[in-house]
């Protein structure tokens, strides 16, 4: 019996086959769990790629802004098209909305889930990713997923029209987003006054 005990004590422990496979897998899973739960790293531009969801509510003016720097929306006015002299009334479900904000809100309620997020991501990508027209002005606020700073708001008001058009195009290409832009166009939301 002493020989058996001595042999077992001198021999390296045997590890069963499942444990040899499970141990490295557990280590890999642990590393993945740690890496996946860590905060996302920023790229060289410092932009996260996730932008706030669009909001067309009138903004409270910042203390340093003058009245000429306030207001505006990220959506451009639709192009004026010449017609044969008859104006067709908007036919969209939200056409009766009295103003731009009410019209957008109405269309957002009619749209599929995530439509607004898809539009917002396309808008943010256009504004913030190189060569985004507001990447510099919004780099520490909107482009990092925060509320836009006063300088960023001014840039979006001045430069956001092209990105709004790009977001509309991207939205129309995505089946789960297209109804949002289609509703806004059919209801002539962009032609309505601000509240």
CSV table of C-alpha atoms in Angstrom, one decimal:
chain,number,residue,atom,x,y,z
A,1,UNK,CA,0.0,0.0,0.0
A,2,UNK,CA,2.9,2.4,0.7
A,3,UNK,CA,4.2,1.8,-2.8
A,4,UNK,CA,0.9,2.9,-4.3
A,5,UNK,CA,0.8,6.0,-2.1
A,6,UNK,CA,4.4,6.9,-3.1
A,7,UNK,CA,3.7,6.3,-6.8
A,8,UNK,CA,0.6,8.6,-6.7
A,9,UNK,CA,2.5,11.2,-4.8
A,10,UNK,CA,5.4,11.2,-7.2
A,11,UNK,CA,3.2,11.2,-10.4
A,12,UNK,CA,1.9,14.4,-11.9
A,13,UNK,CA,-1.8,14.6,-11.4
A,14,UNK,CA,-3.9,13.4,-14.3
A,15,UNK,CA,-6.3,15.8,-15.8
A,16,UNK,CA,-9.4,14.3,-17.4
A,17,UNK,CA,-9.9,15.1,-21.1
A,18,UNK,CA,-12.9,17.4,-20.6
A,19,UNK,CA,-11.0,19.4,-18.0
A,20,UNK,CA,-8.1,19.9,-20.5
A,21,UNK,CA,-10.5,21.3,-23.0
A,22,UNK,CA,-12.7,23.1,-20.6
A,23,UNK,CA,-9.9,25.0,-18.8
A,24,UNK,CA,-8.6,26.8,-21.9
A,25,UNK,CA,-12.2,27.5,-23.0
A,26,UNK,CA,-13.0,28.9,-19.6
A,27,UNK,CA,-10.0,31.2,-19.8
A,28,UNK,CA,-11.0,32.4,-23.3
A,29,UNK,CA,-14.6,32.9,-22.1
A,30,UNK,CA,-13.4,34.9,-19.1
A,31,UNK,CA,-11.2,37.1,-21.3
A,32,UNK,CA,-14.1,37.6,-23.7
A,33,UNK,CA,-16.5,38.4,-20.8
A,34,UNK,CA,-14.1,41.0,-19.5
A,35,UNK,CA,-13.4,42.5,-22.9
A,36,UNK,CA,-17.0,42.6,-23.9
A,37,UNK,CA,-18.1,44.2,-20.7
A,38,UNK,CA,-15.5,46.9,-20.9
A,39,UNK,CA,-16.3,50.4,-22.1
A,40,UNK,CA,-15.9,50.7,-25.9
A,41,UNK,CA,-12.6,52.2,-27.0
A,42,UNK,CA,-12.6,55.4,-29.0
A,43,UNK,CA,-11.0,55.5,-32.4
A,44,UNK,CA,-8.4,58.1,-33.3
A,45,UNK,CA,-11.1,60.7,-33.9
A,46,UNK,CA,-12.6,60.3,-30.5
A,47,UNK,CA,-16.0,59.5,-31.9
A,48,UNK,CA,-18.1,56.7,-30.6
A,49,UNK,CA,-20.4,56.1,-33.6
A,50,UNK,CA,-23.5,56.3,-31.5
A,51,UNK,CA,-25.5,59.5,-31.6
A,52,UNK,CA,-28.4,60.9,-29.7
A,53,UNK,CA,-31.9,60.2,-31.2
A,54,UNK,CA,-33.2,63.2,-33.2
A,55,UNK,CA,-35.2,65.7,-31.3
A,56,UNK,CA,-37.0,68.5,-33.0
A,57,UNK,CA,-38.2,70.2,-29.8
A,58,UNK,CA,-37.4,73.9,-29.7
A,59,UNK,CA,-34.2,74.5,-27.8
A,60,UNK,CA,-33.8,76.9,-24.9
A,61,UNK,CA,-31.3,79.5,-26.0
A,62,UNK,CA,-27.8,79.2,-24.4
A,63,UNK,CA,-26.7,82.3,-22.5
A,64,UNK,CA,-23.9,83.1,-25.0
A,65,UNK,CA,-26.1,82.8,-28.1
A,66,UNK,CA,-27.7,85.8,-29.8
A,67,UNK,CA,-31.3,85.6,-31.2
A,68,UNK,CA,-29.9,85.2,-34.7
A,69,UNK,CA,-28.1,82.0,-33.6
A,70,UNK,CA,-31.1,80.3,-32.2
A,71,UNK,CA,-33.7,77.9,-33.7
A,72,UNK,CA,-33.7,75.9,-36.9
A,73,UNK,CA,-33.9,72.2,-37.4
A,74,UNK,CA,-31.6,69.6,-38.8
A,75,UNK,CA,-34.0,68.9,-41.6
A,76,UNK,CA,-33.8,71.2,-44.7
A,77,UNK,CA,-36.8,72.8,-46.3
A,78,UNK,CA,-37.9,70.8,-49.3
A,79,UNK,CA,-37.0,72.1,-52.8
A,80,UNK,CA,-39.6,74.2,-54.4
A,81,UNK,CA,-40.8,72.6,-57.6
A,82,UNK,CA,-42.7,74.4,-60.3
A,83,UNK,CA,-46.1,72.9,-61.1
A,84,UNK,CA,-48.9,73.4,-63.6
A,85,UNK,CA,-50.6,75.9,-61.3
A,86,UNK,CA,-52.4,73.4,-59.1
A,87,UNK,CA,-51.3,72.7,-55.6
A,88,UNK,CA,-52.0,69.2,-54.5
A,89,UNK,CA,-52.7,68.9,-50.8
A,90,UNK,CA,-50.4,66.7,-48.8
A,91,UNK,CA,-51.9,63.2,-48.6
A,92,UNK,CA,-50.0,61.7,-45.7
A,93,UNK,CA,-51.7,60.6,-42.5
A,94,UNK,CA,-49.9,63.4,-40.6
A,95,UNK,CA,-50.7,66.1,-43.1
A,96,UNK,CA,-53.3,67.7,-40.7
A,97,UNK,CA,-50.5,68.4,-38.1
A,98,UNK,CA,-50.3,72.1,-37.5
A,99,UNK,CA,-46.5,72.5,-37.4
A,100,UNK,CA,-43.2,70.8,-38.2
A,101,UNK,CA,-42.8,69.3,-34.7
A,102,UNK,CA,-46.3,67.9,-34.5
A,103,UNK,CA,-45.9,66.4,-38.0
A,104,UNK,CA,-42.6,64.7,-37.1
A,105,UNK,CA,-44.0,63.4,-33.9
A,106,UNK,CA,-47.0,62.0,-35.7
A,107,UNK,CA,-44.9,60.3,-38.3
A,108,UNK,CA,-42.6,58.9,-35.6
A,109,UNK,CA,-45.6,57.3,-33.9
A,110,UNK,CA,-46.7,55.7,-37.2
A,111,UNK,CA,-43.2,54.4,-38.0
A,112,UNK,CA,-41.8,50.9,-37.1
A,113,UNK,CA,-39.8,50.5,-33.9
A,114,UNK,CA,-36.2,51.7,-34.3
A,115,UNK,CA,-36.9,53.9,-37.4
A,116,UNK,CA,-36.0,57.1,-35.6
A,117,UNK,CA,-32.8,55.5,-34.3
A,118,UNK,CA,-31.8,54.4,-37.8
A,119,UNK,CA,-32.4,57.9,-39.1
A,120,UNK,CA,-30.5,59.4,-36.2
A,121,UNK,CA,-27.5,57.1,-36.7
A,122,UNK,CA,-27.3,58.0,-40.4
A,123,UNK,CA,-27.6,61.7,-39.6
A,124,UNK,CA,-24.9,61.4,-36.9
A,125,UNK,CA,-22.6,59.4,-39.1
A,126,UNK,CA,-22.8,62.0,-41.8
A,127,UNK,CA,-22.2,64.9,-39.4
A,128,UNK,CA,-19.4,63.3,-37.3
A,129,UNK,CA,-17.4,60.8,-39.3
A,130,UNK,CA,-14.6,62.1,-41.5
A,131,UNK,CA,-15.1,64.3,-43.4
A,132,UNK,CA,-18.3,65.2,-41.4
A,133,UNK,CA,-19.0,68.9,-41.6
A,134,UNK,CA,-19.5,69.1,-37.8
A,135,UNK,CA,-16.9,66.6,-36.7
A,136,UNK,CA,-14.8,69.4,-35.1
A,137,UNK,CA,-17.6,71.5,-33.6
A,138,UNK,CA,-19.5,68.5,-32.3
A,139,UNK,CA,-16.5,66.3,-31.5
A,140,UNK,CA,-16.8,66.6,-27.7
A,141,UNK,CA,-20.6,66.6,-27.5
A,142,UNK,CA,-23.0,65.2,-30.1
A,143,UNK,CA,-20.4,63.0,-31.8
A,144,UNK,CA,-19.7,61.3,-28.5
A,145,UNK,CA,-23.4,60.6,-27.9
A,146,UNK,CA,-24.1,63.6,-25.7
A,147,UNK,CA,-26.3,66.6,-26.1
A,148,UNK,CA,-24.9,69.1,-28.6
A,149,UNK,CA,-23.0,72.1,-27.3
A,150,UNK,CA,-23.9,75.6,-28.4
A,151,UNK,CA,-21.1,75.5,-31.1
A,152,UNK,CA,-22.4,72.1,-32.2
A,153,UNK,CA,-26.0,73.4,-32.4
A,154,UNK,CA,-24.8,76.3,-34.6
A,155,UNK,CA,-22.9,73.9,-36.9
A,156,UNK,CA,-25.9,71.5,-37.2
A,157,UNK,CA,-28.2,74.5,-37.9
A,158,UNK,CA,-25.9,75.7,-40.7
A,159,UNK,CA,-24.5,72.4,-42.1
A,160,UNK,CA,-27.1,69.8,-41.1
A,161,UNK,CA,-29.2,70.1,-44.3
A,162,UNK,CA,-27.0,67.8,-46.4
A,163,UNK,CA,-26.7,65.3,-43.6
A,164,UNK,CA,-30.5,65.3,-43.1
A,165,UNK,CA,-30.9,64.5,-46.8
A,166,UNK,CA,-28.3,61.7,-46.5
A,167,UNK,CA,-30.2,60.4,-43.5
A,168,UNK,CA,-33.4,60.4,-45.4
A,169,UNK,CA,-31.8,58.5,-48.3
A,170,UNK,CA,-30.4,55.9,-45.8
A,171,UNK,CA,-33.7,55.7,-44.1
A,172,UNK,CA,-35.6,55.1,-47.4
A,173,UNK,CA,-33.1,52.3,-48.2
A,174,UNK,CA,-33.9,50.4,-44.9
A,175,UNK,CA,-37.3,48.7,-44.9
A,176,UNK,CA,-37.7,49.2,-41.1
A,177,UNK,CA,-37.0,53.0,-41.5
A,178,UNK,CA,-38.5,53.9,-44.9
A,179,UNK,CA,-42.1,54.4,-43.5
A,180,UNK,CA,-40.8,57.3,-41.3
A,181,UNK,CA,-39.4,59.3,-44.2
A,182,UNK,CA,-42.3,58.3,-46.5
A,183,UNK,CA,-44.7,59.7,-43.9
A,184,UNK,CA,-42.8,62.9,-43.5
A,185,UNK,CA,-42.7,63.5,-47.3
A,186,UNK,CA,-46.3,62.5,-47.9
A,187,UNK,CA,-47.5,64.7,-45.0
A,188,UNK,CA,-45.2,67.7,-46.2
A,189,UNK,CA,-43.7,68.0,-42.7
A,190,UNK,CA,-40.8,70.1,-43.9
A,191,UNK,CA,-43.1,72.7,-45.4
A,192,UNK,CA,-44.9,73.3,-42.1
A,193,UNK,CA,-43.9,76.2,-39.8
A,194,UNK,CA,-42.0,75.8,-36.5
A,195,UNK,CA,-44.3,76.0,-33.5
